[in-house]
Coordinates of C-alpha atoms in Angstrom, one line a residue:
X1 CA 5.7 14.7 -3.0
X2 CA 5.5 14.8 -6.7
X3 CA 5.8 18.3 -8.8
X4 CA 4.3 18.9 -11.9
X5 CA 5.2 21.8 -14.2
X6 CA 4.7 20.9 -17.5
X7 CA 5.3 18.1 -20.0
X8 CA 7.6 15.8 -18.2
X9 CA 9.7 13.8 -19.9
X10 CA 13.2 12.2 -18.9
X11 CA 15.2 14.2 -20.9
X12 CA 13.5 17.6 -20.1
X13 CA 15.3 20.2 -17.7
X14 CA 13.1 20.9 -14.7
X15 CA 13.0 23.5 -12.5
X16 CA 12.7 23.7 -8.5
X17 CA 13.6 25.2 -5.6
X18 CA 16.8 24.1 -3.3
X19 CA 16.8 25.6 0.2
X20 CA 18.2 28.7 -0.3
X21 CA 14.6 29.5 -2.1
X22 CA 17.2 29.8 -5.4
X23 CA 16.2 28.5 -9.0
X24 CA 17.8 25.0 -9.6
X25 CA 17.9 23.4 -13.2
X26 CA 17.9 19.6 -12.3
X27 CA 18.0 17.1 -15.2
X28 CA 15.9 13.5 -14.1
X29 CA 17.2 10.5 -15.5
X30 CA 15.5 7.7 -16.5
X31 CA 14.8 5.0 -14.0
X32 CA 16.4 1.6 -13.9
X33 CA 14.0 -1.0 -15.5
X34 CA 11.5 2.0 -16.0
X35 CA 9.9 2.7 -19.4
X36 CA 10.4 6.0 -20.9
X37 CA 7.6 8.7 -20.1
X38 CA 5.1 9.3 -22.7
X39 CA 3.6 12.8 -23.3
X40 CA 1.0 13.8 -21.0
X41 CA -1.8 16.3 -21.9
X42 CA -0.5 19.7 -22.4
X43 CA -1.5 22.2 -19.0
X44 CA -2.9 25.2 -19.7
X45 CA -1.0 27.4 -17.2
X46 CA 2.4 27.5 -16.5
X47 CA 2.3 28.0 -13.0
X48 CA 3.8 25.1 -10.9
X49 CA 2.0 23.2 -8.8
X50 CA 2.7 20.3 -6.1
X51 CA 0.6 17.2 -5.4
X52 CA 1.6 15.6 -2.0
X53 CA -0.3 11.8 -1.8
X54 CA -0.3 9.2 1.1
X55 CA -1.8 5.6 1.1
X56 CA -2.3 4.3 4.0
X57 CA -4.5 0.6 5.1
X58 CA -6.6 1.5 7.9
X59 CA -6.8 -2.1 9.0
X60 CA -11.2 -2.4 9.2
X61 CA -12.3 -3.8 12.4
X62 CA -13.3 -7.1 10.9
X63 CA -9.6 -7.8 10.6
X64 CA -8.4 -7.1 13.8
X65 CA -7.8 -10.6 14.5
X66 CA -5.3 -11.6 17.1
X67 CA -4.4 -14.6 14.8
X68 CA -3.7 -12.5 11.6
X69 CA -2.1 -9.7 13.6
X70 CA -0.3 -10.6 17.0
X71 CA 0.6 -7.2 18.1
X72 CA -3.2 -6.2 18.6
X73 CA -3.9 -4.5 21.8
X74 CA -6.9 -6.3 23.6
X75 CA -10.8 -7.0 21.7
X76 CA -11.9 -3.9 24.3
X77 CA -9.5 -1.5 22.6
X78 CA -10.2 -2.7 19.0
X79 CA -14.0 -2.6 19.1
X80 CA -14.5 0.6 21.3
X81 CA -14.9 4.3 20.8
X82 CA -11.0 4.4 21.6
X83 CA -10.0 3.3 18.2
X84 CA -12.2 5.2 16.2
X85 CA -10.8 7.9 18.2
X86 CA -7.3 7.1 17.4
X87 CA -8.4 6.4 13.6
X88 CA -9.7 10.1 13.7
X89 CA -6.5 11.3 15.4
X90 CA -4.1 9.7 12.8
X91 CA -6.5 11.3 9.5
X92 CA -6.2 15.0 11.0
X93 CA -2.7 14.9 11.7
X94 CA -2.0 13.3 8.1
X95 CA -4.2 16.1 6.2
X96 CA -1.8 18.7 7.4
X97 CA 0.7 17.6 5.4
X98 CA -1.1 15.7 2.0
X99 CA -3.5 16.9 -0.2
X100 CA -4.7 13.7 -1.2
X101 CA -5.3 10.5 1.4
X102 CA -6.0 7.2 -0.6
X103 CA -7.0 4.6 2.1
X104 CA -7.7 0.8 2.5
X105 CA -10.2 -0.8 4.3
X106 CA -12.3 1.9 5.3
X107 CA -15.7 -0.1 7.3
X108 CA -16.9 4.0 8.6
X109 CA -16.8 5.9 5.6
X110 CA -20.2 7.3 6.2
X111 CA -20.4 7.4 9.6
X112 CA -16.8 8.7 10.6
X113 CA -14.2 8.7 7.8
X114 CA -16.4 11.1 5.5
X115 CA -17.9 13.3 8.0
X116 CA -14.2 13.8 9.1
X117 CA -12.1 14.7 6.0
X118 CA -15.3 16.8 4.6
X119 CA -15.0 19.2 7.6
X120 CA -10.7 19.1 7.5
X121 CA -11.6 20.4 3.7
X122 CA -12.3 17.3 1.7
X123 CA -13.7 15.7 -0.5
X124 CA -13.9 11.9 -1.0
X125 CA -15.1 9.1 -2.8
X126 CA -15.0 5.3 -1.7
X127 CA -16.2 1.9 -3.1
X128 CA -17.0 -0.8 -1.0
X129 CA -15.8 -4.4 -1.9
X130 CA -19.1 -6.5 -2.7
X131 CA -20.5 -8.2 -0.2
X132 CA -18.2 -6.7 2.6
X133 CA -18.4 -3.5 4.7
X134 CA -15.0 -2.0 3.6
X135 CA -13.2 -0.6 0.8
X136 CA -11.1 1.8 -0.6
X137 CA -11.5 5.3 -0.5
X138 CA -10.0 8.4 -1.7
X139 CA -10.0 11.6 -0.6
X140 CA -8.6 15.1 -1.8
X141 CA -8.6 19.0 -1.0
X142 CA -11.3 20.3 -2.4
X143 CA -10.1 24.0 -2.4
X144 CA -7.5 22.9 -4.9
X145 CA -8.8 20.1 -6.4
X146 CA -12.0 18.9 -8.4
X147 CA -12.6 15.8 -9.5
X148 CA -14.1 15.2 -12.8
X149 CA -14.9 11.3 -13.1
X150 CA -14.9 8.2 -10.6
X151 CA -15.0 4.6 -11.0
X152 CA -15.6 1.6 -9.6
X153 CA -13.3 -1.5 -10.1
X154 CA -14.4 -4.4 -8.5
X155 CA -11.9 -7.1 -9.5
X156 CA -14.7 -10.0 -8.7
X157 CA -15.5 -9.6 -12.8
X158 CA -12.7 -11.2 -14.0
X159 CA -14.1 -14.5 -13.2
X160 CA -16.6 -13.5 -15.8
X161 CA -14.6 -11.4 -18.5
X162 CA -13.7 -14.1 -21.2
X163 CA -16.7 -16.6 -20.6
X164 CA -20.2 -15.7 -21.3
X165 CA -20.5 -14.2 -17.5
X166 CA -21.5 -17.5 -15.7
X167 CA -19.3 -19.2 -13.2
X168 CA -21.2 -21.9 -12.9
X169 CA -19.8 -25.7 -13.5
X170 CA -21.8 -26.3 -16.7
X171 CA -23.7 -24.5 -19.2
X172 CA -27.3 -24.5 -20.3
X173 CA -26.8 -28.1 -22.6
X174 CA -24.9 -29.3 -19.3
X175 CA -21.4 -29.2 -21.3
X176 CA -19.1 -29.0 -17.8
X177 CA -16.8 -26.4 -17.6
X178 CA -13.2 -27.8 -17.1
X179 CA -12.0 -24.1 -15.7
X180 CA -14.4 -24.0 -13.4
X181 CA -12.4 -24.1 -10.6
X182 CA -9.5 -22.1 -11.8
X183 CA -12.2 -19.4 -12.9
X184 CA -14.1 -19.3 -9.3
X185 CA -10.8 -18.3 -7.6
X186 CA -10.9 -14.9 -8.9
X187 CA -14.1 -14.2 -6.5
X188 CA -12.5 -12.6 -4.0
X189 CA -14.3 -10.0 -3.3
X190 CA -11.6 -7.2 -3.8
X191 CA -12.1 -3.5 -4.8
X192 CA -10.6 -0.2 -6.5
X193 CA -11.6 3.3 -6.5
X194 CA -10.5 5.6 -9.4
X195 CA -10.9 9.0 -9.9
X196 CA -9.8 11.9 -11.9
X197 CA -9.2 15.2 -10.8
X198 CA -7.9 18.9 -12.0
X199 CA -6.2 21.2 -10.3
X200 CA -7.9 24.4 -10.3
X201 CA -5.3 26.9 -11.2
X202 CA -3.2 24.9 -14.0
X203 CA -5.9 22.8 -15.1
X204 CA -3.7 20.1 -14.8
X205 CA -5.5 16.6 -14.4
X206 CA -4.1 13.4 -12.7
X207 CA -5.8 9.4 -12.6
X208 CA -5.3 8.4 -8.6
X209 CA -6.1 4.9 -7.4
X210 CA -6.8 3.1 -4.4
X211 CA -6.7 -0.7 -4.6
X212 CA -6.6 -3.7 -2.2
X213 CA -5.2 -7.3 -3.6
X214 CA -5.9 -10.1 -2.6
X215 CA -3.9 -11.8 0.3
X216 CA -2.7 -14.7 -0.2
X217 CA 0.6 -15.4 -1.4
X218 CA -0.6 -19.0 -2.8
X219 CA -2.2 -17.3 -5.4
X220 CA 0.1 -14.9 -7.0
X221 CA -2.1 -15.5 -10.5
X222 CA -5.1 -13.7 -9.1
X223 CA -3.3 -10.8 -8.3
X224 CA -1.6 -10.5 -11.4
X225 CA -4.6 -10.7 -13.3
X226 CA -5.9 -8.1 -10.5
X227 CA -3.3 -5.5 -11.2
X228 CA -3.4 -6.1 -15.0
X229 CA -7.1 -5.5 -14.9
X230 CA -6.7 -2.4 -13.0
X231 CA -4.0 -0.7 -15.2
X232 CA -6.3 -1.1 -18.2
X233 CA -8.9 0.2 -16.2
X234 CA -7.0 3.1 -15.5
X235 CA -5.5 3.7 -18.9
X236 CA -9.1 3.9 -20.2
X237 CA -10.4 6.6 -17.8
X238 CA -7.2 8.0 -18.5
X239 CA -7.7 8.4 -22.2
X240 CA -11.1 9.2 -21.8
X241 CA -10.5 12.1 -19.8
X242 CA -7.3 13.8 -21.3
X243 CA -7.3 17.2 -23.6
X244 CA -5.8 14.9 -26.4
X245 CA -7.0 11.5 -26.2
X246 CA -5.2 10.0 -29.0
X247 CA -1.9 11.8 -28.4
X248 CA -1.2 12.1 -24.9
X249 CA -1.7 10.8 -21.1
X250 CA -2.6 12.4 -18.2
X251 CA -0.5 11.6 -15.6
X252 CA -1.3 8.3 -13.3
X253 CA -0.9 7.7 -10.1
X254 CA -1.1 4.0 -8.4
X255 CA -1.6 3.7 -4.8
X256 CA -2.6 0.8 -2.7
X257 CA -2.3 -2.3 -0.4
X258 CA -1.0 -4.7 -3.2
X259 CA 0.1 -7.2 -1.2
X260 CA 3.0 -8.0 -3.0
X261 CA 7.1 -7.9 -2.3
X262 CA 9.4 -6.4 -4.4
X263 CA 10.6 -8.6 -6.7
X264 CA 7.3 -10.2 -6.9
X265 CA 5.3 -10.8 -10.2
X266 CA 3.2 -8.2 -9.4
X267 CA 6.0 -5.6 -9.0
X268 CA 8.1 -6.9 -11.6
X269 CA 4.7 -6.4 -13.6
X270 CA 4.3 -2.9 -13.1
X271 CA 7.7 -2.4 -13.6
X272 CA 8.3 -4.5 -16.6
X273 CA 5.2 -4.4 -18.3
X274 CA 5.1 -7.7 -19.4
X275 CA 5.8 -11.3 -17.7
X276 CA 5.8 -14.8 -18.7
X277 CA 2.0 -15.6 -17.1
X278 CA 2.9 -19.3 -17.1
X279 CA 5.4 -18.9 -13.7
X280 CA 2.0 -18.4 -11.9
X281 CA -0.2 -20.9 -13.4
X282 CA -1.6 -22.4 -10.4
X283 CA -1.0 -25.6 -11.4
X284 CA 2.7 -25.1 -11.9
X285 CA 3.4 -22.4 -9.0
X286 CA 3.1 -23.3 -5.6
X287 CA 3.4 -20.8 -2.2
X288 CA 7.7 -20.5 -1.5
X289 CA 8.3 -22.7 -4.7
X290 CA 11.5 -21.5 -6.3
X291 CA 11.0 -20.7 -10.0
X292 CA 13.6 -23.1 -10.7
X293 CA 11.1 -25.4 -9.7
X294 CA 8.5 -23.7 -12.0
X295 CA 10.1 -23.0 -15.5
X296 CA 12.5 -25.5 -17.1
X297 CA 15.9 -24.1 -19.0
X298 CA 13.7 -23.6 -22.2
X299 CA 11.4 -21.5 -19.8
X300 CA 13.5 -19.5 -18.7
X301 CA 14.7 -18.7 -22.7
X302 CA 11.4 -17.9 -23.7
X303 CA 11.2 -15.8 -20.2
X304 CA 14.5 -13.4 -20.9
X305 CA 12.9 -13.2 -25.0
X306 CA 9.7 -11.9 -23.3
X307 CA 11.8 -9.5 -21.1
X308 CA 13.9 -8.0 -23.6
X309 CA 10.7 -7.3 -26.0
X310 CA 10.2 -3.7 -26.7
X311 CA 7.1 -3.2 -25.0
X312 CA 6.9 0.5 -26.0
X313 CA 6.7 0.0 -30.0
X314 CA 5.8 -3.7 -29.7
X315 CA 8.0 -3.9 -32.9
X316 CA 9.4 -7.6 -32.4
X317 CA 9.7 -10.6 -34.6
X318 CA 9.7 -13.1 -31.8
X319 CA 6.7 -15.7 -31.6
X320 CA 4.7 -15.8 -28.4
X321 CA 2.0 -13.8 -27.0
X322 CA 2.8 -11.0 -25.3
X323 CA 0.1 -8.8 -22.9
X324 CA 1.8 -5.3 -23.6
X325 CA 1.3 -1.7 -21.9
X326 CA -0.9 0.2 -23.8
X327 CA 1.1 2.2 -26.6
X328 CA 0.1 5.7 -27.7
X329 CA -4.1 5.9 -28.1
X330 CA -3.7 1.9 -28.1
X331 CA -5.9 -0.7 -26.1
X332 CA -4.1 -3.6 -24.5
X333 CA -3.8 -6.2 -27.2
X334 CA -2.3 -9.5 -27.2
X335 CA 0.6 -9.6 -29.5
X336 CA 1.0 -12.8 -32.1
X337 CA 5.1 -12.5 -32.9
X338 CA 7.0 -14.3 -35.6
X339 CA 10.1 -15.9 -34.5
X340 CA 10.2 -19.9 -35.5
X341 CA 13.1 -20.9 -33.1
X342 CA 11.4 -18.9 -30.4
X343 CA 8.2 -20.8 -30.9
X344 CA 9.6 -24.2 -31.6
X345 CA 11.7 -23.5 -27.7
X346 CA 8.6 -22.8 -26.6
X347 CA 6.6 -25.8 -27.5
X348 CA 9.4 -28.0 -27.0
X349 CA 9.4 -27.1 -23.2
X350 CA 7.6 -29.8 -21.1
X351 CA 5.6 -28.2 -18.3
X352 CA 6.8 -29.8 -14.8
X353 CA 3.4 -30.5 -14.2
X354 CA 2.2 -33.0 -11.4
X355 CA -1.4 -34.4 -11.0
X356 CA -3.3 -36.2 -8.2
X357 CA -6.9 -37.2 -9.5
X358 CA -9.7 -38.5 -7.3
X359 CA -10.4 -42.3 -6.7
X360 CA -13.0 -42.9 -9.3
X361 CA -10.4 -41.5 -12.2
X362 CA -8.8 -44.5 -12.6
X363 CA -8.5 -44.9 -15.8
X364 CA -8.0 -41.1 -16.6
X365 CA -4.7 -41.5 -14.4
X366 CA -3.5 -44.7 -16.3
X367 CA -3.8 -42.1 -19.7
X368 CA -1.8 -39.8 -18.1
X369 CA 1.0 -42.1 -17.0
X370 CA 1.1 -43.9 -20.3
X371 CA 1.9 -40.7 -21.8
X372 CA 5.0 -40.1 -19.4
X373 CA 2.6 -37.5 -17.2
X374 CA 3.1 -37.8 -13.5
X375 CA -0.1 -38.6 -12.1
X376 CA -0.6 -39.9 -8.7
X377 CA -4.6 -41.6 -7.7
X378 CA -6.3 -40.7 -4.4
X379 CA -6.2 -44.1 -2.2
X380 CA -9.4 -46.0 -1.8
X381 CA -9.2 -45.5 1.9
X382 CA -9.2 -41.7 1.1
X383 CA -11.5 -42.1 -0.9
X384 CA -14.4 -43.7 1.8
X385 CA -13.2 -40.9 4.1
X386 CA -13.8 -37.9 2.3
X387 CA -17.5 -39.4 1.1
X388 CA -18.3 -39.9 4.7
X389 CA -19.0 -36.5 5.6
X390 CA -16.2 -36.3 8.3
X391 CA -15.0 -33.1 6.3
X392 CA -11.7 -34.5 6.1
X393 CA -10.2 -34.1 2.7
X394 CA -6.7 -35.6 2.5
X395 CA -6.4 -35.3 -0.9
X396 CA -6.1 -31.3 -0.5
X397 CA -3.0 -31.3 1.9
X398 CA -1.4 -33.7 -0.7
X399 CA -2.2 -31.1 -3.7
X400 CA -0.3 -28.8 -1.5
X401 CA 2.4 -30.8 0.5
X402 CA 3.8 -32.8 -3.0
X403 CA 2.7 -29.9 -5.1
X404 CA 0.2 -31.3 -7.4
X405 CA -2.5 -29.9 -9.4
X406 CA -6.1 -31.3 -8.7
X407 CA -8.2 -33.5 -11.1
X408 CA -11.4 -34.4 -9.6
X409 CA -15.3 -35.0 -11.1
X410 CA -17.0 -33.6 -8.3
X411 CA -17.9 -30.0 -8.5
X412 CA -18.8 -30.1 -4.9
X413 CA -15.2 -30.7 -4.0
X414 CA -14.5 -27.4 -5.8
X415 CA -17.2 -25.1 -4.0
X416 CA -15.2 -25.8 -0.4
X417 CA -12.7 -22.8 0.5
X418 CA -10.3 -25.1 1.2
X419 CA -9.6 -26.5 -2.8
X420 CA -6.7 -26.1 -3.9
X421 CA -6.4 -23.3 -7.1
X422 CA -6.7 -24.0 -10.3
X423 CA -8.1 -27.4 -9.5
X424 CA -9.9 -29.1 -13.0
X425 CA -13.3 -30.5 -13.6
X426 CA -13.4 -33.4 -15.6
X427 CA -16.8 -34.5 -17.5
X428 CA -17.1 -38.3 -16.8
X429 CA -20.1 -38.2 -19.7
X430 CA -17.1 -37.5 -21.9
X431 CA -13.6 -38.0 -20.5
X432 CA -11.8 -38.6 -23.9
X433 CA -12.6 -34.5 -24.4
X434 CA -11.8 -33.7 -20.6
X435 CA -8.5 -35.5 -21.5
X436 CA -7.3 -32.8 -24.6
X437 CA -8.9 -30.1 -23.0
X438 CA -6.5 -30.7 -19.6
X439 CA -4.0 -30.9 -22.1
X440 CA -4.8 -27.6 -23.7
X441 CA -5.5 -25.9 -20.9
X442 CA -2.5 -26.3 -18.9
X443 CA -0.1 -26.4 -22.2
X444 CA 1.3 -30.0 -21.5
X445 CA 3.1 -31.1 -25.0
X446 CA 2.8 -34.4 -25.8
X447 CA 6.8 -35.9 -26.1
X448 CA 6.8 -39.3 -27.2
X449 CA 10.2 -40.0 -25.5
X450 CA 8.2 -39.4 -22.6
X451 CA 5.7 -42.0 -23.5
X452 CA 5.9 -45.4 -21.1
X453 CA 8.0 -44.3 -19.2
X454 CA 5.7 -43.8 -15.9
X455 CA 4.3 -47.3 -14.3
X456 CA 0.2 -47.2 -15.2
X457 CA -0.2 -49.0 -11.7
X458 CA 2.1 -47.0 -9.0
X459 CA 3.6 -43.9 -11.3
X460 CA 7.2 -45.6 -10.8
X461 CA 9.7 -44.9 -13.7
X462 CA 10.2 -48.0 -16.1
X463 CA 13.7 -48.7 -17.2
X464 CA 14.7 -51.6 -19.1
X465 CA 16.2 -55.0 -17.7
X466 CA 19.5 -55.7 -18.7
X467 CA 20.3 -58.7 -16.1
X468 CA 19.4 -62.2 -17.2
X469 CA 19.0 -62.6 -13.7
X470 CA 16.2 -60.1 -13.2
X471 CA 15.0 -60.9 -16.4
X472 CA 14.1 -64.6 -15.2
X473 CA 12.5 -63.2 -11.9
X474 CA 10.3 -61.5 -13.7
X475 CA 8.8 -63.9 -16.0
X476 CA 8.8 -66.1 -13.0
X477 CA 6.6 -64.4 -10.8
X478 CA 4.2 -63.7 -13.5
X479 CA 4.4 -67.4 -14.6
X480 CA 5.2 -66.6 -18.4
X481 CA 7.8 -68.3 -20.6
X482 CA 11.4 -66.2 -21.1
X483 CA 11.4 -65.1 -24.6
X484 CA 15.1 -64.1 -25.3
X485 CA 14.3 -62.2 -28.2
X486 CA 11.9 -59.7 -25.9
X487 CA 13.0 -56.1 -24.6
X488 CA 11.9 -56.3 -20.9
X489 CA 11.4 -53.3 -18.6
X490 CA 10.9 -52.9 -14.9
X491 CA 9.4 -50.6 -12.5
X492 CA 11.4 -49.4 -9.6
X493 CA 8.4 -48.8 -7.4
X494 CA 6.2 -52.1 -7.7
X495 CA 8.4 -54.3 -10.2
X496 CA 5.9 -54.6 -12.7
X497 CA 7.2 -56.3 -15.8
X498 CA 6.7 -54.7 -19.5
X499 CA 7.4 -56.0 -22.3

């Protein structure tokens, strides 16, 4: 239950009520990790008020899936009358005691859900995911409360936000788009529902939302650039509707299935405010990868400097770009920071990342190696079975089983469900380009103590040859004369001589 009765802030004495009905002065420290309260718009009564809010996933009848969730009763229970009975039950007994229901994966909002809380006293509103017959609704006491603006948030346009709005493989003068496939993963059809309402006797007004994430927990990315999207979407509606939009907030209120655990990204993003966005690049982050795995030492550096910004004045002189909570009347912006040592840590830091490219990149994977990138090549034999349209793709379970990133020319490899994230389209009109704009994309910094060091034929490491022994065995087998004054260096996979 949460008690508004004024401007709070964390130093302000509050007042309430302890169970002798006596007046209590109670001082409310700060949360751990928790940024300081803001000022909210001022009420215009002085009378206190309380705001009791459940969220609760109603589990739509499309997911009622023995294989998804094992303790199901029987498909005759979950698809009859009975359940929508119980679903009924459940909603009255919880409107006793809240005044405002948010709820997830509501497939009878018009048919059941509505008609219900209208005639327990409320009033609702409820977007439905595109292309899917739930969504998320929320619903509130009318006798108390009035809302005063909605909105919609379907979290499908982020595949569109910083492109011209196409998510298509290749433009109009058939440039490919490289991203294509990383982009495409944010369809995933999930949904918000926002709304603003006043309380009728103190005028106070509150932002509530209902949101669903998506599931998986392979692709912790899109749902950090889910609930990003949603916070700005609710600091804007926010702003829009306070008494003082360039001085004050009204006070927010998130509620929702985000499918996340604590100490996720996700939470630690809400909590935090910031976080190092590279730890879920999903060519670096894999499902139950530790993020030891993930970030390097000079990763984890520029990780604690991002931590320890001051997200609230966003004065800093470090160098890196920062996504920051939106200061007072400020939009999120991204942050361009100053400090030299921090950025050359930063550059310095060589992405862990691994490649397997498809059959016909050959001599894109011979580029990579020579530059010290690990890059393993789909075998030809894999290669005649995933063009014979048997459906079997092996080069997807050995993305994900040796945690490699995808590099492929067909786009129709990216169109099946079952692609890895984050996978990248290369242009075989103009591979020299694809080959920068891989490493652009994914931030790999060229070392050149890394270069040679990875075999161009089986990715082994190359070390150098010290034994005379070895030395001859080597120009013997590939019958060329022993020139003492040569450095000679081996691979310890397939023994193929350099020098």
């Amino acid at each position: 239950m949460i008690t508004f009765t004024g401007i709070p802030t964390t130093s302000e004495e509050k007042k309430s009520n302890d169970g002798d009905g006596k007046k209590a002065v109670r001082k409310w420290p700060p949360l751990e990790g928790a940024l300081p309260m803001r000022k909210v718009a001022p009420v215009l009564s002085s009378s206190m008020f309380t705001l009791s809010i459940c969220s609760f996933n109603v589990l739509a009848e499309s997911y009622c899936s023995p294989r998804s969730h094992r303790n199901l009763p029987d498909a005759d229970f979950v698809f009859s009358p009975k359940r929508r009975e119980l679903l009924k039950e459940t909603l009255k007994r919880l409107s006793m005691s809240f005044d405002v229901l948010c709820l997830q994966e509501v497939d009878t909002f018009d048919k059941v859900v509505y008609p219900l809380m209208n005639g327990l006293g409320y009033d609702g509103y409820c977007v439905i995911r595109e292309g899917k017959r739930d969504g998320c609704a929320i619903f509130y006491k009318k006798s108390v409360w009035s809302c005063l603006a909605s909105e919609c948030v379907q979290f499908d346009d982020l595949a569109s936000l910083a492109t011209d709005g196409s998510t298509s493989y290749s433009d109009s003068n058939g440039h490919t788009n490289a991203l294509f496939g990383f982009q495409r993963s944010f369809l995933r059809r999930n949904a918000a529902a926002l709304i603003v309402i006043e309380h009728s006797a103190s005028k106070q007004r509150v932002v509530i939302s209902s949101a669903h994430l998506f599931w998986n927990p392979g692709y912790e990315y899109v749902k950090l650039a889910q609930i990003k999207y949603l916070v700005e979407r609710i600091h804007r509606i926010a702003r829009m509707n306070s008494y003082d939009p360039i001085n004050h907030m009204i006070p927010v209120i998130m509620c929702g299935d985000f499918n996340s655990k604590p100490g996720s990204i996700v939470t630690d993003f809400i909590k935090n405010g910031v976080i190092d966005g590279r730890m879920t690049a999903p060519w670096r982050y894999f499902p139950e990868q530790p993020l030891s795995d993930i970030c390097d030492d000079n990763d984890d550096i520029v990780a604690k400097k991002l931590l320890a910004l001051d997200i609230r004045t966003k004065k800093t002189d470090d160098s890196i770009d920062v996504a920051t909570l939106p200061s007072r009347g400020g939009e999120w912006k991204r942050k361009s920071l100053h400090d030299e040592k921090l950025q050359d840590s930063s550059s310095k830091s060589q992405t862990k990342v691994r490649y397997l490219l498809d059959f016909s990149l050959n001599k894109f994977c011979r580029w990579l190696r020579i530059f010290g990138i690990d890059a393993a090549l789909e075998t030809e034999d894999e290669e005649k079975e995933r063009t014979s349209n048997k459906g079997l793709i092996k080069i997807f379970n050995r993305c994900r089983e040796e945690k490699r990133a995808l590099i492929t020319t067909s786009n129709r490899l990216l169109l099946r469900k079952d692609c890895p994230p984050g996978a990248f389209l290369v242009n075989f009109r103009d591979i020299e380009k694809s080959f920068i704009d891989l490493l652009l994309t994914h931030g790999i910094v060229l070392e050149p103590s890394k270069f040679l060091t990875k075999c161009t034929v089986c990715n082994g490491k190359i070390s150098k040859v010290t034994s005379p022994e070895m030395r001859n065995a080597l120009f013997t087998t590939v019958k060329a004369p022993d020139d003492s004054d040569l450095c000679v260096y081996s691979c310890n996979g397939c023994s193929q001589p350099y020098w």
